[in-house]
C-alpha positions as MATLAB code, in Angstrom:
seq = 'MFESKYTWQAPKGNEETARNLAEELSVSSLTASLLASRGISNAEEAGMFLNGNLEALHDPYLLLGMEKAVPRIRQAIENEEHILIYGDYDADGVSSTSLMIYFMRHLGASYDIYIPHRSNEGYGLHNHALDWAHQQGVSLVITVDTGISAVEQIAYANSLGLDVIVTDHHEPPEMLPDAYALINPKQPGCPYPFKGLAGVGVAYKLAQAVLKDPPVEWTEIVAIGTIADLMPLTGENRILVSRGLECMRHTAFPGIQALMEVSGIKMGTVTSINVAFGMAPRINASGRLDHAGSAVALLTTEDLDEAQKLSHALDELNKERQQVVEAIVEEALIQLQCKMTDGAVPDVIVIAGEGWNVGVVGIVASKILERYYRPVIILGIDPATGMCKGSARSIPGLDIFEALTSCKELMDHYGGHPSAAGMSLNREQLPAFEEALNRFAAQVMSEEDYIPVTSTDGEWILSDVPLAVIDEMEMLAPFGMSNPVPKLVFRDTQLVELRKMGKEGKHLKLVVRQGEARIEAVAFGRGELAGLLEPGMTLDILGEISVNEWNGSRKPQLMLQDMKITGPQVFDLRGCKEPWGEIQRMVDTVAPHMRLDYRHIAAVFNPSLESSPKMHLNDCTLWVYDKKAGISAFNDAANMYGKDQITTLFMVHVPDSAEQLDALLASFKNLSNVFLLHAGRSKGEQLTIPSRDQFKLLYVLLMRMAAEPIREQEALARLSQQSSSSLRMVTMMMDVFEELSFIERRDGDIVVIPKPPKRELSSSMHFTNLGSLAEMEQHLVYAGTPQCTSWIISRWEGVS';
ca = [
       4.707   30.012  145.572;
       1.612   27.997  146.443;
      -0.399   30.657  148.247;
      -2.696   30.041  151.160;
      -6.399   30.308  150.385;
      -6.813   32.842  153.201;
      -4.803   35.651  154.689;
      -3.855   34.407  158.152;
      -4.696   37.065  160.691;
      -2.545   36.925  163.806;
      -4.093   37.704  167.201;
      -3.516   41.115  168.695;
      -0.446   41.465  170.831;
      -1.210   40.077  174.270;
       2.084   38.414  175.194;
       2.340   40.023  178.630;
      -1.256   39.086  179.522;
      -0.600   35.523  178.367;
       2.567   35.261  180.482;
       0.690   36.457  183.562;
      -2.186   34.025  182.966;
       0.213   31.118  182.469;
       1.806   31.895  185.821;
      -1.421   32.585  187.753;
      -3.340   29.589  186.381;
      -0.381   27.176  186.075;
      -1.237   26.407  182.458;
       0.843   26.096  179.302;
       1.844   29.193  177.361;
      -0.423   28.046  174.512;
      -3.527   27.750  176.700;
      -2.740   31.088  178.349;
      -2.342   32.713  174.934;
      -5.706   31.320  173.814;
      -7.389   32.774  176.879;
      -5.742   36.153  176.344;
      -6.768   36.290  172.672;
     -10.373   35.705  173.792;
     -10.296   38.882  175.837;
      -9.507   37.358  179.241;
      -7.033   39.523  181.111;
      -6.814   38.098  184.630;
      -7.364   35.005  186.744;
     -10.814   36.150  187.931;
     -12.105   36.513  184.369;
     -10.499   33.206  183.459;
     -12.286   31.521  186.363;
     -15.645   32.862  185.164;
     -14.888   31.793  181.587;
     -13.716   28.317  182.530;
     -15.978   27.585  185.470;
     -19.089   29.766  185.097;
     -22.323   28.112  186.314;
     -26.055   28.750  186.234;
     -25.859   30.832  189.406;
     -23.861   33.390  187.417;
     -26.696   34.032  184.954;
     -28.088   37.557  184.870;
     -31.399   38.454  186.492;
     -34.051   37.810  183.789;
     -35.973   40.865  184.995;
     -33.212   43.038  183.561;
     -34.772   42.274  180.181;
     -37.040   45.114  179.135;
     -40.618   43.850  178.944;
     -40.179   41.000  181.432;
     -41.978   42.899  184.212;
     -45.136   43.000  182.063;
     -44.817   39.535  180.515;
     -44.541   37.435  183.687;
     -47.756   38.609  185.411;
     -49.647   38.197  182.124;
     -48.494   34.575  181.810;
     -49.349   33.839  185.432;
     -52.780   35.403  184.885;
     -53.303   33.183  181.835;
     -52.426   30.077  183.849;
     -54.675   31.036  186.760;
     -57.633   31.811  184.448;
     -57.020   28.704  182.314;
     -56.667   30.794  179.181;
     -55.686   29.092  175.938;
     -52.132   30.097  174.967;
     -50.527   29.908  171.503;
     -46.775   29.368  171.198;
     -45.809   30.825  167.809;
     -42.379   29.673  166.635;
     -40.055   29.511  163.655;
     -38.912   26.688  161.395;
     -35.131   26.779  161.860;
     -33.235   24.901  164.572;
     -33.359   27.873  166.954;
     -37.094   28.254  166.364;
     -37.623   24.503  166.820;
     -35.614   24.573  170.047;
     -37.442   27.664  171.306;
     -40.836   26.099  170.576;
     -39.798   22.823  172.204;
     -38.562   24.642  175.319;
     -41.865   26.523  175.581;
     -43.767   23.235  175.292;
     -41.856   21.919  178.317;
     -42.553   25.252  180.031;
     -46.284   25.013  179.291;
     -46.413   21.385  180.436;
     -44.621   22.366  183.644;
     -47.210   25.086  184.284;
     -50.123   22.818  183.380;
     -51.204   25.310  180.754;
     -53.760   24.945  177.971;
     -51.764   25.627  174.819;
     -51.290   25.109  171.104;
     -48.254   25.654  168.905;
     -47.968   27.141  165.445;
     -44.913   27.089  163.204;
     -45.342   28.482  159.682;
     -44.368   26.347  156.688;
     -41.163   27.744  155.226;
     -42.146   27.330  151.562;
     -45.901   27.887  151.758;
     -45.993   30.694  154.321;
     -42.520   32.017  154.979;
     -40.958   33.602  158.042;
     -42.808   35.491  160.746;
     -46.290   36.076  162.091;
     -49.171   35.641  159.641;
     -52.669   37.048  159.928;
     -54.322   33.789  158.835;
     -52.538   32.026  161.715;
     -53.847   34.665  164.115;
     -57.347   34.140  162.729;
     -56.985   30.409  163.387;
     -55.741   31.109  166.933;
     -58.697   33.393  167.599;
     -61.066   30.647  166.392;
     -59.384   28.186  168.765;
     -60.125   30.451  171.710;
     -56.575   31.689  172.172;
     -56.278   34.875  174.196;
     -52.494   35.049  174.653;
     -49.853   34.543  171.959;
     -46.208   34.075  172.927;
     -43.778   34.286  170.026;
     -40.365   32.647  170.170;
     -37.462   33.495  167.855;
     -39.768   35.767  165.843;
     -42.069   38.771  166.085;
     -39.796   41.784  166.526;
     -40.603   43.037  162.996;
     -44.297   42.036  162.944;
     -45.741   45.556  163.265;
     -48.822   45.033  161.078;
     -49.498   41.484  162.248;
     -49.443   42.382  165.951;
     -51.698   45.346  165.259;
     -54.069   42.841  163.644;
     -53.795   40.538  166.690;
     -54.675   43.474  168.915;
     -57.760   44.093  166.812;
     -58.812   40.481  167.446;
     -58.409   40.963  171.194;
     -55.261   38.830  171.387;
     -52.431   39.827  173.717;
     -49.009   39.155  172.176;
     -45.785   38.663  174.135;
     -42.845   38.782  171.759;
     -39.640   36.953  172.671;
     -37.027   37.416  169.958;
     -33.349   38.119  169.429;
     -33.225   39.423  165.859;
     -32.203   42.983  165.000;
     -35.100   45.334  165.852;
     -36.487   47.521  163.042;
     -36.905   51.282  163.377;
     -40.593   50.838  164.202;
     -41.382   48.275  166.890;
     -44.705   46.414  167.096;
     -47.311   47.456  169.665;
     -47.165   44.147  171.558;
     -48.375   43.564  175.100;
     -44.712   42.953  175.965;
     -41.532   42.977  173.878;
     -38.607   40.928  175.172;
     -35.466   41.262  173.076;
     -32.089   42.189  174.578;
     -31.278   44.168  171.417;
     -34.278   46.475  171.559;
     -33.547   50.155  172.337;
     -33.463   50.918  176.031;
     -33.012   47.329  177.191;
     -30.425   47.267  180.013;
     -29.747   43.527  179.767;
     -25.945   43.077  179.933;
     -25.672   40.214  177.415;
     -26.976   40.903  173.915;
     -25.966   37.616  172.295;
     -28.794   35.313  173.407;
     -30.344   32.998  170.822;
     -34.101   32.899  170.436;
     -34.131   29.838  172.687;
     -31.986   31.740  175.194;
     -34.572   34.519  175.412;
     -37.314   31.898  175.829;
     -35.264   30.297  178.636;
     -34.968   33.675  180.387;
     -38.761   33.971  180.280;
     -39.076   30.539  181.875;
     -36.429   31.510  184.424;
     -38.354   34.671  185.339;
     -41.562   32.707  185.922;
     -40.064   29.629  187.612;
     -36.904   31.101  189.163;
     -35.085   27.732  188.771;
     -36.134   25.948  185.565;
     -35.236   22.224  185.362;
     -31.542   22.014  184.542;
     -32.144   19.534  181.710;
     -33.884   22.298  179.738;
     -30.415   23.674  179.057;
     -29.975   20.781  176.607;
     -32.630   22.373  174.396;
     -31.007   25.791  174.880;
     -27.617   24.373  173.852;
     -28.975   22.921  170.597;
     -30.660   26.149  169.478;
     -27.797   28.403  170.535;
     -25.158   26.353  168.720;
     -27.314   25.803  165.637;
     -28.102   29.523  165.288;
     -24.384   30.393  165.417;
     -24.700   32.568  168.482;
     -21.509   33.628  170.318;
     -20.403   31.012  172.846;
     -19.396   33.639  175.368;
     -21.051   35.073  178.459;
     -24.402   33.511  179.323;
     -24.437   31.416  176.164;
     -21.232   29.695  177.238;
     -22.730   28.880  180.645;
     -26.001   27.589  179.180;
     -24.330   25.553  176.428;
     -21.708   24.088  178.793;
     -24.396   22.987  181.225;
     -26.583   21.734  178.385;
     -23.824   19.590  176.895;
     -23.013   18.212  180.334;
     -26.661   17.141  180.777;
     -26.811   15.830  177.234;
     -24.056   13.317  177.981;
     -26.570   11.425  180.127;
     -29.772   12.810  178.657;
     -33.184   11.501  179.622;
     -34.867   13.059  176.560;
     -35.761   10.206  174.142;
     -35.623   12.581  171.182;
     -32.121   13.808  171.942;
     -30.942   10.238  172.535;
     -32.347    9.134  169.162;
     -30.985   12.190  167.371;
     -27.473   11.558  168.667;
     -27.690    7.910  167.704;
     -28.773    8.587  164.114;
     -26.069   11.283  163.843;
     -23.363    8.825  164.893;
     -22.584   10.745  168.083;
     -21.426    8.993  171.232;
     -23.699   10.296  173.956;
     -20.988   10.304  176.610;
     -18.649   12.514  174.600;
     -21.021   14.866  172.768;
     -19.508   18.277  171.954;
     -20.661   21.567  170.480;
     -19.075   20.471  167.183;
     -21.239   17.317  167.204;
     -24.329   19.450  167.728;
     -23.372   21.912  164.983;
     -22.496   19.370  162.301;
     -24.529   16.331  163.348;
     -27.713   17.255  165.154;
     -28.501   20.759  163.881;
     -28.561   19.881  160.149;
     -31.073   17.104  160.795;
     -33.304   19.402  162.846;
     -33.077   22.067  160.171;
     -33.880   19.545  157.434;
     -37.452   19.220  158.738;
     -38.183   22.894  158.219;
     -36.305   23.072  154.934;
     -37.977   20.205  153.058;
     -41.083   19.389  155.094;
     -42.523   20.990  158.218;
     -40.585   21.836  161.376;
     -43.330   20.258  163.475;
     -41.696   16.852  163.103;
     -38.473   18.173  164.702;
     -40.477   19.719  167.550;
     -42.266   16.403  168.015;
     -38.882   14.659  168.214;
     -37.472   17.019  170.852;
     -40.619   16.868  172.986;
     -41.702   13.231  172.723;
     -41.592   11.044  175.813;
     -41.773    7.819  173.803;
     -38.509    6.182  172.729;
     -40.076    4.264  169.808;
     -41.594    7.440  168.418;
     -38.249    9.191  168.877;
     -36.483    6.483  166.860;
     -39.022    6.756  164.062;
     -38.876   10.557  163.937;
     -35.067   10.712  164.082;
     -34.676    8.322  161.141;
     -37.211   10.336  159.160;
     -35.174   13.494  159.803;
     -32.007   11.685  158.758;
     -33.589   10.747  155.418;
     -34.764   14.335  154.950;
     -31.234   15.545  155.600;
     -29.838   13.249  152.891;
     -32.481   14.527  150.482;
     -31.601   18.077  151.489;
     -27.953   17.490  150.567;
     -28.935   16.337  147.065;
     -31.270   19.298  146.548;
     -28.531   21.706  147.642;
     -25.980   20.294  145.204;
     -28.430   20.545  142.302;
     -29.241   24.194  143.050;
     -25.554   25.050  143.539;
     -24.789   23.749  140.035;
     -27.613   25.806  138.498;
     -26.620   28.894  140.468;
     -22.995   28.668  139.345;
     -24.082   28.510  135.700;
     -26.129   31.684  136.224;
     -23.216   33.356  137.965;
     -20.893   32.679  135.020;
     -23.253   34.702  132.841;
     -23.066   37.616  135.300;
     -19.263   37.644  135.441;
     -18.235   40.352  132.989;
     -14.604   39.881  131.940;
     -14.285   37.268  134.656;
     -15.124   39.765  137.415;
     -17.399   38.556  140.214;
     -20.131   41.035  141.285;
     -19.605   42.781  144.633;
     -22.869   41.204  145.836;
     -23.963   37.981  144.146;
     -27.739   37.849  143.640;
     -29.107   34.728  141.929;
     -32.703   33.551  141.628;
     -34.250   30.447  140.116;
     -37.751   29.185  139.505;
     -38.805   26.265  141.631;
     -35.739   26.392  143.889;
     -36.597   25.070  147.326;
     -36.535   28.141  149.550;
     -35.774   25.894  152.503;
     -32.194   25.344  151.351;
     -31.266   28.625  149.663;
     -29.350   29.741  152.763;
     -27.094   26.695  152.517;
     -26.593   27.345  148.800;
     -25.649   30.948  149.590;
     -23.071   29.741  152.128;
     -21.479   27.379  149.609;
     -21.180   30.053  146.921;
     -19.822   32.552  149.454;
     -17.167   30.028  150.447;
     -16.143   29.668  146.800;
     -16.097   33.345  145.791;
     -15.868   35.212  149.115;
     -18.618   37.653  148.235;
     -21.923   38.486  149.956;
     -24.470   36.129  148.387;
     -28.265   36.196  148.110;
     -30.058   33.150  146.697;
     -33.789   33.339  145.994;
     -36.390   30.824  144.984;
     -39.053   32.127  142.589;
     -42.638   30.912  142.734;
     -43.516   30.716  139.006;
     -47.242   31.084  139.723;
     -47.088   34.234  141.848;
     -43.729   35.692  140.893;
     -42.809   36.021  144.550;
     -39.175   35.455  145.496;
     -38.076   34.232  148.898;
     -34.416   34.152  149.699;
     -31.543   34.029  152.141;
     -28.404   36.112  152.376;
     -24.977   35.238  153.717;
     -22.324   37.905  154.028;
     -18.645   38.508  154.719;
     -17.291   40.709  157.554;
     -16.890   43.723  155.266;
     -20.636   44.080  154.606;
     -23.448   44.226  157.162;
     -26.105   42.530  155.050;
     -28.960   43.684  157.325;
     -27.788   47.284  156.838;
     -27.466   46.686  153.081;
     -31.016   45.344  152.881;
     -32.296   48.265  154.925;
     -30.809   50.629  152.338;
     -33.243   49.244  149.727;
     -36.101   48.120  151.952;
     -38.690   49.721  149.671;
     -37.959   47.017  147.073;
     -38.885   44.165  149.426;
     -42.126   42.973  150.941;
     -40.344   41.723  154.044;
     -36.814   41.278  155.384;
     -34.978   40.617  158.637;
     -31.856   39.093  160.106;
     -28.337   39.777  161.347;
     -25.192   41.476  159.965;
     -23.964   38.152  158.544;
     -27.220   36.437  157.537;
     -30.708   37.561  156.589;
     -33.900   36.591  154.825;
     -36.170   38.523  152.488;
     -39.117   38.320  150.105;
     -39.888   40.450  147.041;
     -41.544   40.293  143.637;
     -39.461   39.034  140.739;
     -40.062   42.331  138.898;
     -37.973   44.021  141.604;
     -34.993   41.690  141.190;
     -32.945   43.842  138.746;
     -33.400   46.973  140.883;
     -32.718   44.938  144.042;
     -29.444   43.569  142.668;
     -28.370   46.977  141.370;
     -29.153   48.696  144.690;
     -27.207   46.151  146.748;
     -24.165   46.364  144.477;
     -24.321   50.157  144.562;
     -24.424   50.088  148.375;
     -21.532   47.605  148.541;
     -19.426   49.748  146.198;
     -19.847   52.677  148.587;
     -18.997   50.901  151.842;
     -16.521   48.176  150.856;
     -12.866   48.351  149.863;
     -10.644   45.931  147.933;
      -9.299   44.558  151.220;
     -12.813   43.441  152.218;
     -12.825   40.944  149.345;
      -9.635   39.195  150.420;
     -10.553   36.090  152.446;
      -9.245   36.380  155.974;
      -9.194   33.770  158.708;
      -8.264   34.519  162.282;
      -5.528   32.410  163.833;
      -4.283   31.830  167.350;
      -0.701   32.661  166.521;
       2.448   30.891  165.373;
       3.718   27.856  167.262;
       6.068   24.940  166.792;
       5.085   21.280  166.826;
       6.840   20.654  170.121;
       4.428   23.165  171.737;
       1.466   20.780  171.334;
       2.121   17.465  173.125;
      -0.885   15.432  174.256;
      -0.914   17.056  177.693;
      -1.322   20.540  176.217;
      -4.023   19.393  173.765;
      -5.959   17.889  176.680;
      -5.490   21.115  178.645;
      -6.878   23.186  175.751;
     -10.194   21.355  176.133;
     -10.815   23.578  179.164;
     -11.798   26.263  176.654;
     -14.639   24.168  175.212;
     -17.427   24.422  174.178;
     -16.167   25.889  170.942;
     -18.259   27.853  168.490;
     -18.910   31.427  167.431;
     -16.669   33.972  169.222;
     -14.839   31.057  170.847;
     -13.696   29.061  167.837;
     -11.686   25.879  167.860;
      -8.071   27.129  168.120;
      -6.355   27.514  164.748;
      -2.587   27.327  165.011;
       0.070   28.295  162.470;
       3.193   26.152  162.077;
       5.800   27.631  159.734;
       8.685   25.955  157.932;
       7.524   22.380  158.412;
       9.015   19.757  156.135;
       6.691   17.454  154.232;
       7.736   13.874  154.982;
       4.902   11.780  153.530;
       1.643   12.285  151.686;
      -1.144   10.128  150.318;
      -4.733   10.381  149.223;
      -7.379    8.817  151.414;
     -11.108    8.198  151.470;
     -13.522    7.363  148.700;
     -12.158    8.353  145.276;
      -9.113    9.883  146.991;
     -11.006   13.046  147.929;
      -9.004   13.655  151.112;
      -5.335   14.172  151.831;
      -3.136   12.901  154.618;
       0.265   14.428  155.269;
       3.081   13.822  157.720;
       5.158   16.912  158.501;
       8.030   17.494  160.866;
       9.972   20.219  162.615;
      13.226   18.974  164.056;
      12.425   15.803  165.979;
       8.682   16.521  166.259;
       6.336   14.965  163.702;
       2.574   15.142  163.297;
      -0.072   13.733  160.976;
      -2.260   16.287  159.215;
      -5.581   15.493  157.534;
      -7.048   17.794  154.864;
     -10.639   16.920  154.014;
     -11.692   17.596  150.442;
      -8.117   18.447  149.330;
      -7.159   15.197  147.607;
      -6.692   16.982  144.271;
      -3.676   18.814  145.709;
      -1.666   15.603  146.045;
      -0.243   16.093  142.560;
       1.193   19.467  143.558;
       3.043   18.288  146.662;
       6.287   16.374  147.007;
       8.185   15.087  150.053;
      10.882   17.527  151.040;
       8.804   20.619  150.349;
       8.675   23.324  153.014;
       5.133   24.103  154.112;
       3.512   26.730  156.285;
       0.349   25.130  157.645;
      -2.743   26.256  159.527;
      -4.843   23.735  161.381;
      -6.928   22.693  164.341;
      -5.051   20.469  166.759;
      -6.808   17.412  168.149;
      -6.185   13.910  169.480;
      -6.498   10.868  167.235;
      -7.618    7.872  169.284;
      -7.401    4.450  167.686;
      -7.242    1.026  169.307;
      -6.327    2.518  172.664;
      -3.552    4.663  171.191;
      -3.641    8.453  171.454;
      -1.515   10.819  169.387;
      -1.693   14.460  168.246;
      -3.337   15.157  164.905;
      -3.805   18.327  162.893;
      -6.996   19.004  160.956;
      -5.516   21.044  158.123;
      -7.415   24.248  157.252;
      -4.956   25.940  154.910;
      -1.355   25.727  153.752;
       1.291   27.557  151.796;
       4.395   26.374  149.990;
       7.107   28.968  150.480;
       9.388   30.199  147.705;
       9.139   29.782  143.903;
       7.606   26.487  142.799;
       7.967   24.326  139.703;
       5.325   21.647  139.156;
       6.301   18.751  136.905;
       3.386   17.661  134.700;
       5.566   16.827  131.680;
       4.273   14.402  129.108;
       0.552   14.870  129.791;
      -1.483   13.817  126.749;
      -3.803   16.839  126.641;
      -1.879   19.853  127.971;
      -4.652   22.376  127.313;
      -7.208   20.242  129.091;
      -4.699   19.826  131.920;
      -4.337   23.607  132.182;
      -8.098   23.982  132.541;
      -8.193   21.222  135.166;
      -5.298   22.729  137.102;
      -6.819   26.221  136.998;
     -10.071   24.836  138.393;
      -8.133   22.917  141.061;
      -5.490   25.346  142.226;
      -7.021   28.781  141.615;
      -8.755   28.842  145.027;
      -5.473   27.823  146.696;
      -3.298   30.381  144.901;
      -5.649   33.383  144.962;
      -5.743   33.307  141.172;
      -8.022   34.699  138.537;
      -7.375   34.653  134.801;
      -5.332   37.842  134.686;
      -2.737   36.132  136.891;
      -2.351   33.114  134.586;
      -0.175   32.780  131.461;
       0.139   29.858  129.058;
       3.005   29.904  126.536;
       3.292   27.698  123.440;
       5.236   27.356  120.182;
       3.161   28.569  117.215;
       5.200   26.443  114.792;
       4.095   23.311  116.676;
       0.517   24.400  117.316;
      -1.289   27.168  115.484;
      -3.929   27.782  118.176;
      -4.637   26.352  121.614;
      -7.233   23.591  121.971;
      -8.889   25.158  124.992;
     -11.580   27.562  126.122;
      -9.393   29.696  128.371;
      -9.835   32.894  126.367;
      -9.799   34.904  129.607;
      -6.387   33.428  130.447;
      -3.417   35.304  128.961;
      -1.879   33.355  126.057;
       1.657   33.917  124.778;
       3.872   32.489  121.996;
       7.622   32.063  121.765;
       9.245   34.800  119.691;
      12.862   34.582  118.492;
      13.290   38.348  118.667;
      11.315   39.297  121.774;
      11.419   36.063  123.759;
       7.616   35.951  123.958;
       4.757   37.851  122.340;
       1.101   38.297  123.269;
      -1.257   35.921  121.446;
      -4.734   36.917  122.638;
      -6.636   40.006  123.771;
      -6.295   39.052  127.447;
      -2.491   39.089  127.155;
      -2.577   42.526  125.539;
      -5.071   43.816  128.114;
      -3.489   42.518  131.315;
       0.164   42.512  130.272;
       2.989   40.691  132.017;
       3.240   42.363  135.420;
       0.174   40.645  136.953;
       1.243   37.136  135.942;
       2.025   34.884  138.907;
       1.441   31.432  137.375;
       2.908   30.172  134.106;
       2.000   27.049  132.134;
       4.724   25.957  129.649;
       3.060   23.913  126.900;
       6.188   23.583  124.728;
       9.941   23.727  125.345;
      11.579   27.034  124.389;
      13.791   27.095  121.284;
      16.826   28.081  123.315;
      18.095   28.675  126.826;
      18.137   32.400  126.060;
      14.454   32.195  125.177;
      13.778   30.421  128.485;
      15.632   33.149  130.379;
      13.714   35.839  128.492;
      10.465   34.062  129.330;
      11.238   33.883  133.051;
      12.478   37.468  133.111;
       9.358   38.768  131.354;
       7.058   37.900  134.251;
       8.535   39.826  137.160;
       5.965   38.597  139.720;
       6.051   34.955  138.706;
       5.863   32.455  141.557;
       4.604   29.183  139.992;
       5.689   27.369  136.824;
       3.834   24.309  135.531;
       5.690   22.152  132.994;
       3.365   20.450  130.504;
       5.638   19.901  127.479;
       5.994   16.518  125.832;
       9.270   14.641  126.076;
      11.529   13.963  123.106;
      12.540   10.554  121.838;
      16.115    9.355  122.276;
      16.476    9.765  118.506;
      16.192   13.533  118.951;
      18.375   13.885  122.033;
      21.148   16.451  122.037;
      24.306   16.045  124.056;
      26.596   18.786  125.270;
      29.177   18.839  122.413;
      32.859   18.060  123.003;
      35.945   18.647  120.880;
      36.461   14.873  120.485;
      32.897   14.469  119.246;
      33.435   17.077  116.534;
      36.821   15.549  115.624;
      35.231   12.123  115.151;
      32.422   13.532  113.046;
      34.853   15.478  110.829;
      36.999   12.371  110.254;
      33.913   10.329  109.299;
      32.743   13.089  107.011;
      36.154   13.288  105.257;
      36.049    9.551  104.552;
      32.625    9.564  102.950;
      32.713   12.928  101.207;
      35.740   12.972   98.899;
      33.140   14.065   96.380;
      29.967   16.117   97.141;
      27.368   13.951   98.891;
      23.630   14.381   99.367;
      23.098   15.969  102.779;
      20.302   13.636  103.866;
      22.396   10.580  103.033;
      25.430   12.014  104.836;
      23.450   12.904  107.936;
      21.910    9.428  108.193;
      25.276    7.665  107.783;
      27.060   10.028  110.199;
      24.318    9.546  112.831;
      24.656    5.796  112.602;
      28.459    5.707  112.631;
      28.881    8.287  115.447;
      25.981    7.027  117.625;
      24.653   10.599  117.737;
      21.041   11.546  117.048;
      20.156   12.799  113.578;
      19.144   16.107  115.157;
      22.533   16.358  116.900;
      24.470   15.660  113.675;
      22.393   18.233  111.767;
      23.225   20.939  114.302;
      26.903   19.972  114.281;
      26.847   20.524  110.498;
      25.672   24.079  111.234;
      28.855   24.578  113.283;
      31.065   23.152  110.479;
      29.379   25.423  107.948;
      29.822   28.502  110.160;
      33.540   27.667  110.578;
      33.901   27.122  106.787;
      34.742   23.417  107.169;
      31.952   22.541  104.762;
      29.628   24.173  102.280;
      26.006   23.320  101.529;
      25.206   23.459   97.830;
      21.843   22.511   96.349;
      21.195   19.790   98.904;
      24.770   18.498   98.878;
      27.539   18.754  101.443;
      30.936   19.719  100.125;
      33.967   19.323  102.412;
      36.505   22.166  102.206;
      39.943   20.486  101.701;
      42.017   23.067  103.563;
      39.705   24.936  105.934;
      40.946   27.938  107.916;
      42.093   27.247  111.438;
      39.314   28.406  113.818;
      38.404   27.495  117.388;
      35.107   25.688  117.951;
      34.337   28.147  120.724;
      34.307   30.981  118.182;
      31.210   29.507  116.569;
      27.868   30.942  117.693;
      26.185   27.699  116.599;
      28.578   25.720  118.819;
      27.727   27.921  121.845;
      23.991   27.717  121.114;
      24.150   23.959  120.663;
      25.830   23.594  124.037;
      23.305   25.749  125.883;
      20.344   24.116  124.078;
      21.637   20.638  124.896;
      22.100   21.598  128.541;
      18.620   23.087  128.673;
      16.976   20.020  127.145;
      19.025   17.677  129.309;
      17.426   19.298  132.371;
      14.093   20.387  130.963;
      13.232   17.285  128.929;
      15.209   14.269  130.103;
      16.098   14.877  133.766;
      14.036   13.556  136.661;
      11.758   15.855  138.596;
      14.208   16.968  141.356;
      16.972   17.819  138.867;
      14.575   19.462  136.437;
      12.810   21.676  138.984;
      15.966   22.759  140.795;
      17.647   23.687  137.482;
      14.684   25.851  136.427;
      14.606   27.582  139.817;
      18.335   28.353  139.524;
      17.791   29.904  136.050;
      14.734   31.711  137.387;
      16.631   33.181  140.325;
      19.480   34.106  137.982;
      17.291   36.329  135.808;
      15.148   37.812  138.587;
];
């Protein structure tokens, strides 16, 4: 069985709610089900979800601290005070800073901005920046997307006579800073109904409190930061992002126009997905490899030529960022291999490297998490100072902010969310830091937490998703966190066609059908699986449904996320030149798709044909054919893990007999995949299922040439030629004659017995074995793939 990479989690039972919504809203059962699974229980809630507008936003004065902040800002404007906007270097921080620039311009304020350099300064407020602000005559500092943890720094600002208004959305620490005003919906005692605002969302609420009706186009900036920071696209965020995307489709901002153009996005059809995967990475690239000020300049410029220049510079930075990420990923994986005792991945992966660009370690952490499904922390070490700065990405089973809090004494600074965080510490603390995090994870996590899970929107059939329904589903956009693109499960589809596509065949295109309904499915980055799939297979598939538009034609298309081949599977790789190298390649390719590690994998070979395997899979269980026991353990892994955990078997050589094959298949009770890698035999070695006439002919030929004893090798060669049987076949037929006392073998000669006893061929064990061996090799060695695989499955099912 080709397992899915993830466990597919069905939505909670809401069938009755979905039926009611379908009737009340006159929508398809699929659209109604999607609404119900997103927590919408009636038509009124559905109307708010689908049609919410800016008038439905909450009163900004419900935010604790707003009552103090607004008069202080108005006072600063009236008195012409110099204001500092202090931001952050990620896309949310860039968006927040840009929004505040528009806000300051609108108010006619005197202002400066300050964004720390990610590599040189790191996250948060810094005293040297406050010193600079004081020297510039600043009297009011407004932070955006930062500040909630800056207890010492704000105390220092107070000592300089600076008032600080903090606007932030990160998790508040136990001790809050003594700021002039703290605005964060997550702070204790804040009655604000919606806690999911991005940093730019909180900044927008500040502008809304001062202006009452901020310019609607500012929601474009809010949309970018909210999507990029992976905030939930529900509640107020959904309203702000929907309105922002609507404005963006005819934007007047030169920077946003240029950014869409360089990202290959059609302005008139921009979506949240375009922002997340096209615009946000380029904005983030500025803060990761250079300084975020260039991204702020892009979003706030009023000059189209400057916007073009800045957008292309960000695009080049993003390409460079991709190369840097890949290099660090390779180094990190080498380090991780050294940490994996007996092939076991640590509960929390902590990896640090000298000179690693701290601007991209979060992306590296995400990539390694995706591969191993473990919480990951990647840190860059400054070789001169020994300071480590890093980013964490976590899985649902571990609140990484809580985990970091459990060992906060080991860090100089940390902050973040349950799923992502940042920290800094000295390299001397790294061993204790890693040990403490793994100890915490061992206490709070269970085995189930390490099984990758993906939420789905239920099981459907292909006829449920015609074009009209796909178009209707767009009502649920914008998609993002907490309102993901619908993922639908289609079971028991038949694979009709498949082919590789794209550069170097990295991608896969399938055509599947259910009854009369057919659909194309595209799997990006899955081209290596083409060799494991064959038309006619039954697949369970999980994907995101969309519309493929080409040359005026529109048809449904599935973006494949995961798939599973049901039932036992035999994969025909017979005749490969380097079977051990092929095993290693296949393990690397299919392990993520079959939930495999080495204890689940067995390779079996014939020790008389090969004394030891030419491979480095010592963690894989290795077995040899054994005439008495069927198979025997060859390496320590086989002795340690045993047979019961084996799910995937690689057959390097053909068994010596059908009974040995049956014993092999019966030994592994949980086997679900068999890979055939054995070499074929030449026609000169082929066995045929023996018949009585064949034996009669051979005996007559033997009688003619062996009136006197004859050398066996000479007899076998002549009999093979005269009977048109292989030399191997004739040799084994001689074994039958000898067992039945038709001949004797004496010192290399064959002697024919003149008057042999009358005995049936079927009474000979050699005759029976020859028949079963010939049948086995006919299917296992010479038959085509369909006949070979179906025969093995029938034997497999017969012994299970």
